[in-house]
PDB file of C-alpha atoms in Angstrom:
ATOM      1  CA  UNK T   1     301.973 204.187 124.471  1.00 69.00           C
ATOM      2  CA  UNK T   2     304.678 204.937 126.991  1.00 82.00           C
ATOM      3  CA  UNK T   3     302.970 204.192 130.133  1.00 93.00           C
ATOM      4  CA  UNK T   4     306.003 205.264 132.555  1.00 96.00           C
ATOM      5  CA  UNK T   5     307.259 208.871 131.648  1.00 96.00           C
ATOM      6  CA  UNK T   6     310.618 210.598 132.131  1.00 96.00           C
ATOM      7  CA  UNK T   7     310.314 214.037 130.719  1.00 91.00           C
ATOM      8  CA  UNK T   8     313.783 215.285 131.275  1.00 94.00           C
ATOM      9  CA  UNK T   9     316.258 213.067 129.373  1.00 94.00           C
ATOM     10  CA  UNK T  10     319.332 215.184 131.592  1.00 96.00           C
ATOM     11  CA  UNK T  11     319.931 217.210 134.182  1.00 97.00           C
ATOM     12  CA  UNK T  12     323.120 218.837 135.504  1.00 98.00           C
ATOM     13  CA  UNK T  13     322.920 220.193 139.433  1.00 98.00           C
ATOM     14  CA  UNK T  14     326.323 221.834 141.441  1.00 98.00           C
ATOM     15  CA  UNK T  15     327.844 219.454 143.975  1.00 97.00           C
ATOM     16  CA  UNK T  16     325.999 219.699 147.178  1.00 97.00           C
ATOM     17  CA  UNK T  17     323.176 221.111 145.686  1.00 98.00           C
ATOM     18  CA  UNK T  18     319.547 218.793 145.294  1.00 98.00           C
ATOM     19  CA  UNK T  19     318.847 217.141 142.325  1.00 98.00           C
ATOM     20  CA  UNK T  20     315.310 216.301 141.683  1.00 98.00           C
ATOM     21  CA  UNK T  21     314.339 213.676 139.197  1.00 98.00           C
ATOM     22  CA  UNK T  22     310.747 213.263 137.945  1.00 98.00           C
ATOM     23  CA  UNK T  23     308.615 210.657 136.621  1.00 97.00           C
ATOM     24  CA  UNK T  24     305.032 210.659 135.450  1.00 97.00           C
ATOM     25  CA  UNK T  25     303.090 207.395 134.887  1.00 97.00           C
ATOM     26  CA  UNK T  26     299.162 206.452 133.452  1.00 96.00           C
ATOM     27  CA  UNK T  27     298.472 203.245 134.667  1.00 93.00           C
ATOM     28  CA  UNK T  28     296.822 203.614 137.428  1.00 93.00           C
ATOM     29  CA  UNK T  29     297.473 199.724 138.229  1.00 92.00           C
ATOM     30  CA  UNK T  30     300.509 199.989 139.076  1.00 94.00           C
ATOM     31  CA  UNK T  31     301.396 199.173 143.069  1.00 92.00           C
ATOM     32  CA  UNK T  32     304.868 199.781 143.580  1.00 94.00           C
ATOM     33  CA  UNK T  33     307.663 201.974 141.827  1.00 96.00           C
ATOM     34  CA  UNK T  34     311.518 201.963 141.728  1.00 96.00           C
ATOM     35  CA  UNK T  35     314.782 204.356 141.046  1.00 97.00           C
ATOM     36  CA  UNK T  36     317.056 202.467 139.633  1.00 97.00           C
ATOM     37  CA  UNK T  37     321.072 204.020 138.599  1.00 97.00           C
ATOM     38  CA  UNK T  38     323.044 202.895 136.031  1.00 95.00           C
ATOM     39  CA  UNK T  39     326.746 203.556 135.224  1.00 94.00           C
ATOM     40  CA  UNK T  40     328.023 203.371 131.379  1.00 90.00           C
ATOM     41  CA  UNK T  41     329.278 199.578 130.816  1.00 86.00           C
ATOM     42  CA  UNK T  42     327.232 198.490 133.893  1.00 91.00           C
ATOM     43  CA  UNK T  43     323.844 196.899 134.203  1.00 94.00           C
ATOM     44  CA  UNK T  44     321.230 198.941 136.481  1.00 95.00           C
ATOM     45  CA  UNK T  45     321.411 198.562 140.062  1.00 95.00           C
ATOM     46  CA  UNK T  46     318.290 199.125 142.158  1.00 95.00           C
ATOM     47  CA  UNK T  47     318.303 202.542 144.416  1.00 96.00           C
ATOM     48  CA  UNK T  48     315.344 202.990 146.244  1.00 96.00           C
ATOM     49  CA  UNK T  49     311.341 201.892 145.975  1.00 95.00           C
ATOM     50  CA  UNK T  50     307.940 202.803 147.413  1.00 96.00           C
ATOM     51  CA  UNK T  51     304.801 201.310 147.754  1.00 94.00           C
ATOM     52  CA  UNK T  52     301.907 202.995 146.275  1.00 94.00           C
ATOM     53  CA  UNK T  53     299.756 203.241 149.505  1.00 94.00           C
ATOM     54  CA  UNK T  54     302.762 205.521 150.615  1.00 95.00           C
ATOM     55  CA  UNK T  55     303.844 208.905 149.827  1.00 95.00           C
ATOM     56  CA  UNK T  56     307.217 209.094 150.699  1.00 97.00           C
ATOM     57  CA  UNK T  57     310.375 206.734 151.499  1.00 97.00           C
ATOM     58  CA  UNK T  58     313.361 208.034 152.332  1.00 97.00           C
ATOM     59  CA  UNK T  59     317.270 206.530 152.404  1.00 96.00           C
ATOM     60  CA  UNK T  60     319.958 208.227 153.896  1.00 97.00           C
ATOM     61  CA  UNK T  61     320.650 210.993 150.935  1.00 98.00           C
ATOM     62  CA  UNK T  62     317.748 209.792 149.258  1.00 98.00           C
ATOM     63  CA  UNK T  63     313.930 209.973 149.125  1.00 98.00           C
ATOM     64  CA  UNK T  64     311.389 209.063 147.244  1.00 98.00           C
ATOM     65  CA  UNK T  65     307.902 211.108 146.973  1.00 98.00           C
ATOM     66  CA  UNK T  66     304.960 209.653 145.577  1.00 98.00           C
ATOM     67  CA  UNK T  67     301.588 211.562 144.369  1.00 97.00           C
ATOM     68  CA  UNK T  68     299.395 209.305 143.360  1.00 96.00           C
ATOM     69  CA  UNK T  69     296.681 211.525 142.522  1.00 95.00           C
ATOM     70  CA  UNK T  70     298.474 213.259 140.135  1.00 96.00           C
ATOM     71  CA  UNK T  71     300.481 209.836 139.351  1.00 97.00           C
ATOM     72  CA  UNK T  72     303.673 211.301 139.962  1.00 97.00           C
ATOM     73  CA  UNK T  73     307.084 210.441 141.600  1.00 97.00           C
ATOM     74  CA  UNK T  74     309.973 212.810 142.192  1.00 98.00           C
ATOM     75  CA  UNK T  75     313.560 211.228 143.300  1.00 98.00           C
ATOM     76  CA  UNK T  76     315.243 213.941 145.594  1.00 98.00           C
ATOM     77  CA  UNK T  77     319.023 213.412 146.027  1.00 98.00           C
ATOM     78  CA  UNK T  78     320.782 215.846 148.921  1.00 97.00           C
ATOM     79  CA  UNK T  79     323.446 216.267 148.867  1.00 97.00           C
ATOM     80  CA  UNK T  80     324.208 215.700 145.286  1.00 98.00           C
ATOM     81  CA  UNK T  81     327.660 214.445 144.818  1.00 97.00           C
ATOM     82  CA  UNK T  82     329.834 213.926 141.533  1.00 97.00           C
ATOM     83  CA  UNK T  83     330.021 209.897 142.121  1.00 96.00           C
ATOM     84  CA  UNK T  84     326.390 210.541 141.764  1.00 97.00           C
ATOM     85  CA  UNK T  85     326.375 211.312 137.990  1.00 97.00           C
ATOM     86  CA  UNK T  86     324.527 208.257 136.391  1.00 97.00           C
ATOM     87  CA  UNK T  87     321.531 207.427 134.124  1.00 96.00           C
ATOM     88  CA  UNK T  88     318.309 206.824 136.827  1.00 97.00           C
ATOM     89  CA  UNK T  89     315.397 205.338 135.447  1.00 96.00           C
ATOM     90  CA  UNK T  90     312.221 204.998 137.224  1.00 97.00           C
ATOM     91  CA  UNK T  91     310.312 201.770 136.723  1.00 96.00           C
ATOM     92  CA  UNK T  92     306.918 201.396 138.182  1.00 95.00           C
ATOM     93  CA  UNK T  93     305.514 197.223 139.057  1.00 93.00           C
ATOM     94  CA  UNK T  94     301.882 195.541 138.009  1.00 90.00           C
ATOM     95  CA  UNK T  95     300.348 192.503 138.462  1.00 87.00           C
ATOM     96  CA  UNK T  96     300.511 190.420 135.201  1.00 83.00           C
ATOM     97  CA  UNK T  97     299.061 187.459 136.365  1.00 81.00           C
ATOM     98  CA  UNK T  98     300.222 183.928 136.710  1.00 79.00           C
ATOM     99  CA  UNK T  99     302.676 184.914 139.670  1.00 79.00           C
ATOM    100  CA  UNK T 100     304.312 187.083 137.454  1.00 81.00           C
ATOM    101  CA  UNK T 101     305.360 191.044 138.075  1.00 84.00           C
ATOM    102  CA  UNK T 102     306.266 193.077 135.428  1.00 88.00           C
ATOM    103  CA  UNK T 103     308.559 196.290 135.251  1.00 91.00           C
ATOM    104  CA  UNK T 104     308.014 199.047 133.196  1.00 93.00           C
ATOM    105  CA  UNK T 105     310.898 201.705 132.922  1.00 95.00           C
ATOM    106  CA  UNK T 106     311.313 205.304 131.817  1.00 95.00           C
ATOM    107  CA  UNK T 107     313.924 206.099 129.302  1.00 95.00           C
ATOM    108  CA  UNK T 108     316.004 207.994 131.884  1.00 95.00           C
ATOM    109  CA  UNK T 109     317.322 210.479 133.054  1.00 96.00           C
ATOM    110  CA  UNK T 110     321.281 211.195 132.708  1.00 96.00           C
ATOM    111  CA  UNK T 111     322.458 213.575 135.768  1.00 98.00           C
ATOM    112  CA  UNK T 112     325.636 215.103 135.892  1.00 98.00           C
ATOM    113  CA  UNK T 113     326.946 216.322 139.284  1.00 98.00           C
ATOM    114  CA  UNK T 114     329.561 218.935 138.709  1.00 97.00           C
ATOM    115  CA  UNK T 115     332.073 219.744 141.022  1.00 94.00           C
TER     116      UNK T 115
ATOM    117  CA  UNK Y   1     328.514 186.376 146.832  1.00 57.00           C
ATOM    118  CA  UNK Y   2     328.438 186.585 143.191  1.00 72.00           C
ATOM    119  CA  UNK Y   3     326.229 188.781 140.908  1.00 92.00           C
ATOM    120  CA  UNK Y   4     324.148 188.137 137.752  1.00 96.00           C
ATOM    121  CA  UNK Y   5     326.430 186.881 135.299  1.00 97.00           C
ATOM    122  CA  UNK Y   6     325.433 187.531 131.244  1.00 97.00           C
ATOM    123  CA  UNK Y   7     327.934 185.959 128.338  1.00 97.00           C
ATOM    124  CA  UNK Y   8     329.158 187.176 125.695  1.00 97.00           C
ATOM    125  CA  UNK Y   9     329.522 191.031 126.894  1.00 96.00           C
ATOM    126  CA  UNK Y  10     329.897 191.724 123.105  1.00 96.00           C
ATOM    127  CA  UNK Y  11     328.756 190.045 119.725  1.00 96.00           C
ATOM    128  CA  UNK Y  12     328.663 191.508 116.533  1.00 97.00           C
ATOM    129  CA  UNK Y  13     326.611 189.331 113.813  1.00 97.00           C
ATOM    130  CA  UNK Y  14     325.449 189.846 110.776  1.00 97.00           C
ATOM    131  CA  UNK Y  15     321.477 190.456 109.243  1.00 97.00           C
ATOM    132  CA  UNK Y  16     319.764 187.304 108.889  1.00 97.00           C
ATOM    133  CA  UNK Y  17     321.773 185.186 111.340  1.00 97.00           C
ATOM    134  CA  UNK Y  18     320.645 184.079 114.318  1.00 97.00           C
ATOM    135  CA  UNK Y  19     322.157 184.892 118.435  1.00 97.00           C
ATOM    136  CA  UNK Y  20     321.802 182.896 122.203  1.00 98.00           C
ATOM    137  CA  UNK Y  21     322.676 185.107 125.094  1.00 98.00           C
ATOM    138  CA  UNK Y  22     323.254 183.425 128.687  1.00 98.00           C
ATOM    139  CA  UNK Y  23     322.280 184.766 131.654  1.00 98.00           C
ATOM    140  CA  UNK Y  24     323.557 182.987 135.033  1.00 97.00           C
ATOM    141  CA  UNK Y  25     321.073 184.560 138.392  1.00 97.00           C
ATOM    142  CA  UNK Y  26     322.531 185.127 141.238  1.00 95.00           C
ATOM    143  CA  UNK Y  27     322.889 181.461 143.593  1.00 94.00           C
ATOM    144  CA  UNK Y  28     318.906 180.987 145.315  1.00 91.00           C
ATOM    145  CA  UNK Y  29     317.699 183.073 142.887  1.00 92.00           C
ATOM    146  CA  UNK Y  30     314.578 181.354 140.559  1.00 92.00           C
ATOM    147  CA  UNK Y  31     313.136 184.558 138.801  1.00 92.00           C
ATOM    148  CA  UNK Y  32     315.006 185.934 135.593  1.00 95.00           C
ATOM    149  CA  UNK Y  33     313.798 188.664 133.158  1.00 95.00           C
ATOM    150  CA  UNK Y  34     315.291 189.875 130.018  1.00 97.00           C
ATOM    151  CA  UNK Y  35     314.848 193.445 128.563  1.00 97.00           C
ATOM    152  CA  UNK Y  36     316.693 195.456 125.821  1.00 97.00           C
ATOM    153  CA  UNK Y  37     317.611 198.298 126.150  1.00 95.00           C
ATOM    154  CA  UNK Y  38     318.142 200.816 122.697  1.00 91.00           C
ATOM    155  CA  UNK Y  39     319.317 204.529 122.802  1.00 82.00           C
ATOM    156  CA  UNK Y  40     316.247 206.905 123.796  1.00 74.00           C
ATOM    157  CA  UNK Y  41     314.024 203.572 124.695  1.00 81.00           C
ATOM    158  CA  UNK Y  42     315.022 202.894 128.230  1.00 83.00           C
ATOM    159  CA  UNK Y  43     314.375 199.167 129.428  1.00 93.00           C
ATOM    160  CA  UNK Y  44     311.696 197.277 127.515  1.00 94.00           C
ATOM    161  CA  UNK Y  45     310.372 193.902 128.774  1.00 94.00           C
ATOM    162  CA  UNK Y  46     310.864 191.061 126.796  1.00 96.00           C
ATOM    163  CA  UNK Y  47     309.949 188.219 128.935  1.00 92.00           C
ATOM    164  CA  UNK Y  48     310.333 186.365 132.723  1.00 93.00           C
ATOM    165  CA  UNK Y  49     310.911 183.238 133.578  1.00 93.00           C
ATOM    166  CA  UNK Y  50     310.214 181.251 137.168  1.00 91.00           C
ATOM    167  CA  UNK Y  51     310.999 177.570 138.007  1.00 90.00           C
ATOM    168  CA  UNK Y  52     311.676 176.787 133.773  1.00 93.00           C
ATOM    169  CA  UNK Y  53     308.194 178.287 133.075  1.00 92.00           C
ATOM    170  CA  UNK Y  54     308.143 181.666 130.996  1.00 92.00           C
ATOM    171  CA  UNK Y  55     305.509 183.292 132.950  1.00 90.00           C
ATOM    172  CA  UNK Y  56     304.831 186.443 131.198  1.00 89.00           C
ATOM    173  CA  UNK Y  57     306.017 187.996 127.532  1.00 92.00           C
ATOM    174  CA  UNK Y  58     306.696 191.443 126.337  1.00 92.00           C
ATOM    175  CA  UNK Y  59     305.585 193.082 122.898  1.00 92.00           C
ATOM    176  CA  UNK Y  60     307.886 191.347 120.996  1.00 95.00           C
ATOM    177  CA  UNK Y  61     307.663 189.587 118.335  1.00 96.00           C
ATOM    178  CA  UNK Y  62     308.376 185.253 117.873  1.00 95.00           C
ATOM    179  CA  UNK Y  63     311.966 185.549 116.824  1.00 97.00           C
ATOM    180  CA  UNK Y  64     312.740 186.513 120.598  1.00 97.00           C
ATOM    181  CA  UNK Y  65     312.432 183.146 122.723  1.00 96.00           C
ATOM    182  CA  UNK Y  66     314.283 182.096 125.661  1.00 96.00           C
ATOM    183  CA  UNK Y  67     313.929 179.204 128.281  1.00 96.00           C
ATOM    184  CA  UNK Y  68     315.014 178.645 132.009  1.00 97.00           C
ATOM    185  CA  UNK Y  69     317.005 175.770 133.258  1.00 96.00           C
ATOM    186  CA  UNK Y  70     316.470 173.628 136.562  1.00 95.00           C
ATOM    187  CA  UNK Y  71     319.448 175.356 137.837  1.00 93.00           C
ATOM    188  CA  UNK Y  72     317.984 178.927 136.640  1.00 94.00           C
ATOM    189  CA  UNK Y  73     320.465 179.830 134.397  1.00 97.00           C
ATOM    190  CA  UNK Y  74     318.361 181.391 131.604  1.00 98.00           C
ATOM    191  CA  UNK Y  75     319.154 181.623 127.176  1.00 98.00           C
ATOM    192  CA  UNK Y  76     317.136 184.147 124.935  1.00 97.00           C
ATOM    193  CA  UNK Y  77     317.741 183.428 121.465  1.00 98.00           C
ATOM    194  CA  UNK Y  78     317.108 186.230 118.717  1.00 97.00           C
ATOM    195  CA  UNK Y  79     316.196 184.327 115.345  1.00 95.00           C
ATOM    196  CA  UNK Y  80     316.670 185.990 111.646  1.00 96.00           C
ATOM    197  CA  UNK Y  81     318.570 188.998 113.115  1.00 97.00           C
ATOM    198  CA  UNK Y  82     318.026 192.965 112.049  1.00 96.00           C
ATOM    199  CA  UNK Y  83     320.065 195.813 112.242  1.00 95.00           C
ATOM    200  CA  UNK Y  84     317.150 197.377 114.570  1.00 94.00           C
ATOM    201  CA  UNK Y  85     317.852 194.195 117.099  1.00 96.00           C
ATOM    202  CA  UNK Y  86     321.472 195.861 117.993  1.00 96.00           C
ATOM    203  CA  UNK Y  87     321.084 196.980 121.447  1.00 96.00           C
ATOM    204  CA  UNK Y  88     322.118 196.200 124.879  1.00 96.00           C
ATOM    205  CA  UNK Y  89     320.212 193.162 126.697  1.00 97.00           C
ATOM    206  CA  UNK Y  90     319.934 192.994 130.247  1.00 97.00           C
ATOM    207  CA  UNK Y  91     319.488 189.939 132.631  1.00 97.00           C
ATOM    208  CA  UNK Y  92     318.166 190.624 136.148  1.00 96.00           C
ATOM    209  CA  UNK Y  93     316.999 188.107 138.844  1.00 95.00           C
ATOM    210  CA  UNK Y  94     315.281 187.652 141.909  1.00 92.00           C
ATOM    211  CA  UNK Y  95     314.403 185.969 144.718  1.00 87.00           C
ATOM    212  CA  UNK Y  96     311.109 186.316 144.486  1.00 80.00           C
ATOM    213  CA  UNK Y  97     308.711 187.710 141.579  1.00 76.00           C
ATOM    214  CA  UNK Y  98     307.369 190.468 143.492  1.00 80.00           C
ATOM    215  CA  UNK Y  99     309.451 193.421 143.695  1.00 76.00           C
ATOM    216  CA  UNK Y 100     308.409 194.700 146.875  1.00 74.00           C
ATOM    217  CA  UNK Y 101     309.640 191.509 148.311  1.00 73.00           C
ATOM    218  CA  UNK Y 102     312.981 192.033 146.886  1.00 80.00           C
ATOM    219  CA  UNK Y 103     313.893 194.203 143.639  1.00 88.00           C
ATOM    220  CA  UNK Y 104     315.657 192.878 140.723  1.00 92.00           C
ATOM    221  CA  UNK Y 105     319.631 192.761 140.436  1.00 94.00           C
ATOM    222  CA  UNK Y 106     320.729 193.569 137.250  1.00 96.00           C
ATOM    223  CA  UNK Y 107     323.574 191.841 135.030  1.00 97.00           C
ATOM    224  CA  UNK Y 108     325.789 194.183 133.234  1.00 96.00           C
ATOM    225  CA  UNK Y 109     324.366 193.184 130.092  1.00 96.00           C
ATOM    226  CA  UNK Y 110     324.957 192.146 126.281  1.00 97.00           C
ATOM    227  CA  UNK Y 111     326.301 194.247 123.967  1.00 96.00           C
ATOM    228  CA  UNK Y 112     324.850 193.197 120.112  1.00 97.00           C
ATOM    229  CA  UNK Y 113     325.485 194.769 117.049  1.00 97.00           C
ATOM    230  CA  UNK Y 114     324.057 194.229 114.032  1.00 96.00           C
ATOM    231  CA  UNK Y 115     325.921 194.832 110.807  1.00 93.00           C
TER     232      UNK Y 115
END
Protein backbone atom coordinates (compact mmCIF):
# COMPACT_ATOMS: atom_id res chain seq x y z
CA UNK A 1 0.00 0.00 0.00
CA UNK A 2 1.84 3.05 -1.23
CA UNK A 3 0.90 5.53 1.28
CA UNK A 4 2.83 8.64 -0.41
CA UNK A 5 1.81 8.98 -4.19
CA UNK A 6 3.61 10.48 -7.19
CA UNK A 7 1.39 10.03 -10.15
CA UNK A 8 3.55 11.49 -12.82
CA UNK A 9 6.82 9.51 -13.05
CA UNK A 10 8.18 12.71 -15.64
CA UNK A 11 7.57 15.82 -16.70
CA UNK A 12 9.29 18.06 -19.26
CA UNK A 13 8.42 22.11 -18.95
CA UNK A 14 10.32 25.04 -21.42
CA UNK A 15 12.96 27.05 -19.57
CA UNK A 16 11.35 29.84 -17.73
CA UNK A 17 8.21 28.33 -17.79
CA UNK A 18 6.52 26.70 -14.15
CA UNK A 19 6.84 23.32 -13.44
CA UNK A 20 4.39 21.88 -11.09
CA UNK A 21 5.04 18.64 -9.32
CA UNK A 22 2.29 16.73 -7.46
CA UNK A 23 1.99 14.40 -4.71
CA UNK A 24 -0.98 12.68 -3.15
CA UNK A 25 -0.74 10.93 0.25
CA UNK A 26 -3.47 8.64 2.65
CA UNK A 27 -2.20 8.80 5.90
CA UNK A 28 -3.73 11.23 7.40
CA UNK A 29 -0.98 11.04 10.33
CA UNK A 30 1.39 12.43 8.75
CA UNK A 31 2.64 16.14 10.19
CA UNK A 32 5.17 17.38 8.01
CA UNK A 33 6.20 16.80 4.23
CA UNK A 34 9.38 17.36 2.13
CA UNK A 35 10.71 17.92 -1.72
CA UNK A 36 13.63 16.46 -1.93
CA UNK A 37 16.04 16.59 -5.64
CA UNK A 38 18.27 14.19 -6.66
CA UNK A 39 20.93 14.23 -9.43
CA UNK A 40 22.03 10.76 -11.22
CA UNK A 41 25.21 9.41 -9.13
CA UNK A 42 24.18 11.67 -6.18
CA UNK A 43 22.30 10.95 -3.02
CA UNK A 44 19.02 13.22 -2.46
CA UNK A 45 19.44 16.54 -1.11
CA UNK A 46 16.58 18.15 0.81
CA UNK A 47 14.69 21.22 -1.12
CA UNK A 48 12.02 22.57 0.71
CA UNK A 49 9.34 21.33 3.64
CA UNK A 50 6.04 22.36 5.24
CA UNK A 51 4.31 21.74 8.20
CA UNK A 52 0.95 20.31 7.98
CA UNK A 53 -0.92 23.06 9.99
CA UNK A 54 0.29 25.25 6.95
CA UNK A 55 -0.75 25.61 3.48
CA UNK A 56 1.93 27.07 1.79
CA UNK A 57 5.89 27.72 2.18
CA UNK A 58 7.62 29.37 -0.18
CA UNK A 59 11.70 29.69 -1.10
CA UNK A 60 12.97 32.03 -3.39
CA UNK A 61 11.93 30.10 -6.87
CA UNK A 62 10.20 27.69 -4.90
CA UNK A 63 6.94 26.96 -3.03
CA UNK A 64 5.34 24.50 -1.55
CA UNK A 65 1.30 24.21 -1.34
CA UNK A 66 -0.32 21.98 0.93
CA UNK A 67 -4.20 20.79 0.88
CA UNK A 68 -4.74 18.84 3.49
CA UNK A 69 -8.25 18.19 2.96
CA UNK A 70 -7.79 16.71 -0.12
CA UNK A 71 -4.21 15.38 1.20
CA UNK A 72 -2.40 16.90 -1.46
CA UNK A 73 0.93 18.80 -2.11
CA UNK A 74 1.97 20.50 -5.32
CA UNK A 75 5.84 21.73 -5.68
CA UNK A 76 5.73 24.93 -7.96
CA UNK A 77 9.15 25.84 -9.45
CA UNK A 78 9.26 29.54 -11.36
CA UNK A 79 11.22 30.06 -13.14
CA UNK A 80 12.11 26.65 -14.27
CA UNK A 81 15.66 26.45 -15.31
CA UNK A 82 17.70 23.57 -17.13
CA UNK A 83 20.14 23.06 -13.91
CA UNK A 84 16.78 22.27 -12.57
CA UNK A 85 16.28 18.91 -14.37
CA UNK A 86 16.46 16.25 -11.51
CA UNK A 87 14.43 13.36 -9.98
CA UNK A 88 12.15 15.21 -6.90
CA UNK A 89 10.57 13.00 -4.61
CA UNK A 90 8.18 14.04 -2.06
CA UNK A 91 8.42 12.36 1.32
CA UNK A 92 5.86 13.06 3.91
CA UNK A 93 7.08 12.51 8.20
CA UNK A 94 5.02 10.44 11.13
CA UNK A 95 5.49 9.78 14.46
CA UNK A 96 6.75 6.15 14.95
CA UNK A 97 7.25 6.19 18.41
CA UNK A 98 10.21 5.75 20.64
CA UNK A 99 11.72 9.24 19.50
CA UNK A 100 11.81 8.02 16.21
CA UNK A 101 10.44 9.87 12.77
CA UNK A 102 9.99 8.07 9.84
CA UNK A 103 10.06 9.17 6.05
CA UNK A 104 8.02 7.89 3.54
CA UNK A 105 8.89 8.85 -0.17
CA UNK A 106 7.17 8.85 -3.55
CA UNK A 107 8.84 7.14 -6.39
CA UNK A 108 9.52 10.45 -8.16
CA UNK A 109 9.21 12.46 -10.42
CA UNK A 110 12.06 13.01 -13.23
CA UNK A 111 11.73 16.76 -14.73
CA UNK A 112 13.49 17.83 -17.60
CA UNK A 113 13.93 21.60 -18.16
CA UNK A 114 14.59 22.22 -21.79
CA UNK A 115 16.24 25.06 -23.03
CA UNK B 1 32.29 20.83 6.71
CA UNK B 2 32.06 17.43 5.41
CA UNK B 3 28.96 15.49 4.16
CA UNK B 4 27.56 11.97 4.77
CA UNK B 5 30.12 9.70 3.73
CA UNK B 6 28.87 5.86 2.46
CA UNK B 7 31.77 3.11 1.39
CA UNK B 8 32.05 1.15 -1.07
CA UNK B 9 30.19 3.40 -3.87
CA UNK B 10 30.05 0.07 -5.83
CA UNK B 11 30.01 -3.79 -5.00
CA UNK B 12 29.06 -6.42 -7.11
CA UNK B 13 28.56 -9.95 -5.19
CA UNK B 14 27.26 -12.88 -5.94
CA UNK B 15 23.62 -14.84 -4.76
CA UNK B 16 23.99 -16.33 -1.50
CA UNK B 17 26.88 -14.24 -0.15
CA UNK B 18 26.62 -11.92 2.28
CA UNK B 19 27.47 -7.54 2.16
CA UNK B 20 28.36 -4.58 5.11
CA UNK B 21 27.87 -1.09 3.85
CA UNK B 22 29.36 1.95 6.00
CA UNK B 23 27.84 4.96 6.44
CA UNK B 24 29.95 7.89 8.22
CA UNK B 25 27.06 11.08 9.42
CA UNK B 26 27.99 14.17 9.11
CA UNK B 27 30.39 15.46 12.52
CA UNK B 28 27.40 16.28 15.60
CA UNK B 29 25.19 14.35 13.85
CA UNK B 30 23.56 11.14 16.12
CA UNK B 31 20.53 10.11 13.84
CA UNK B 32 21.24 7.77 10.73
CA UNK B 33 18.67 6.00 8.48
CA UNK B 34 19.16 3.61 5.72
CA UNK B 35 16.75 3.14 2.71
CA UNK B 36 17.09 1.40 -0.73
CA UNK B 37 16.25 2.65 -3.33
CA UNK B 38 15.21 0.16 -6.69
CA UNK B 39 14.07 1.47 -10.17
CA UNK B 40 10.21 2.54 -10.04
CA UNK B 41 10.28 2.10 -5.96
CA UNK B 42 11.54 5.43 -4.83
CA UNK B 43 13.14 5.44 -1.20
CA UNK B 44 11.97 2.65 1.10
CA UNK B 45 12.81 2.70 4.84
CA UNK B 46 14.80 0.13 6.15
CA UNK B 47 15.68 1.22 9.54
CA UNK B 48 17.11 4.37 12.00
CA UNK B 49 19.37 4.42 14.39
CA UNK B 50 19.97 7.16 17.47
CA UNK B 51 22.71 7.08 20.18
CA UNK B 52 23.65 2.98 19.06
CA UNK B 53 19.92 2.13 19.55
CA UNK B 54 17.94 1.08 16.28
CA UNK B 55 14.87 2.92 17.07
CA UNK B 56 12.51 2.01 14.42
CA UNK B 57 12.55 -0.84 11.39
CA UNK B 58 11.14 -0.91 7.96
CA UNK B 59 9.24 -3.91 6.18
CA UNK B 60 12.09 -5.79 5.67
CA UNK B 61 12.87 -8.83 6.30
CA UNK B 62 15.90 -10.33 9.14
CA UNK B 63 18.68 -10.63 6.63
CA UNK B 64 18.82 -6.66 6.68
CA UNK B 65 20.51 -5.62 10.15
CA UNK B 66 22.67 -2.81 10.91
CA UNK B 67 24.06 -1.18 14.19
CA UNK B 68 25.32 2.38 15.24
CA UNK B 69 28.61 3.12 16.80
CA UNK B 70 29.43 5.57 19.82
CA UNK B 71 30.93 7.76 17.28
CA UNK B 72 27.68 7.35 14.91
CA UNK B 73 29.18 5.90 12.14
CA UNK B 74 26.52 3.32 11.17
CA UNK B 75 26.98 -0.67 9.13
CA UNK B 76 23.85 -2.45 7.54
CA UNK B 77 24.71 -5.83 6.66
CA UNK B 78 22.56 -7.77 3.93
CA UNK B 79 22.83 -11.64 4.82
CA UNK B 80 22.23 -14.61 2.08
CA UNK B 81 22.11 -12.07 -0.81
CA UNK B 82 19.40 -12.09 -3.94
CA UNK B 83 19.47 -10.78 -7.20
CA UNK B 84 16.21 -8.64 -6.09
CA UNK B 85 18.63 -7.00 -3.18
CA UNK B 86 20.69 -5.08 -6.15
CA UNK B 87 19.78 -1.57 -5.69
CA UNK B 88 21.13 1.64 -4.54
CA UNK B 89 21.31 2.21 -0.57
CA UNK B 90 21.23 5.47 0.86
CA UNK B 91 22.62 6.82 4.24
CA UNK B 92 21.20 10.11 5.56
CA UNK B 93 21.70 11.78 9.01
CA UNK B 94 20.59 14.26 11.28
CA UNK B 95 20.86 16.31 13.97
CA UNK B 96 17.95 15.62 15.40
CA UNK B 97 15.14 12.84 14.68
CA UNK B 98 12.50 15.18 13.87
CA UNK B 99 12.55 16.53 10.52
CA UNK B 100 11.01 19.72 11.11
CA UNK B 101 13.85 20.41 13.39
CA UNK B 102 16.29 19.78 10.72
CA UNK B 103 15.76 17.45 7.49
CA UNK B 104 17.92 14.63 6.63
CA UNK B 105 21.26 15.01 4.48
CA UNK B 106 21.66 12.40 2.24
CA UNK B 107 24.95 10.31 1.33
CA UNK B 108 25.42 9.63 -2.27
CA UNK B 109 24.77 6.14 -1.73
CA UNK B 110 25.79 2.35 -2.47
CA UNK B 111 25.67 0.96 -5.58
CA UNK B 112 25.01 -3.23 -5.22
CA UNK B 113 24.60 -5.59 -7.77
CA UNK B 114 23.68 -8.83 -7.55
CA UNK B 115 24.83 -11.41 -10.06
Amino acid sequence: DQQVKQNSPSLSVQEGRISILNCDYTNSMFDYFLWYKKYPAEGPTFLISISSIKDKNEDGRFTVFLNKSAKHLSLHIVPSQPGDSAVYFCAASTYSGAGSYQLTFGKGTKLSVIP
Amino acid sequence: KAGVTQTPRYLIKTRGQQVTLSCSPISGHRSVSWYQQTPGQGLQFLFEYFSETQRNKGNFPGRFSGRQFSNSRSEMNVSTLELGDSALYLCASSLSPQPSNQPQHFGDGTRLSIL
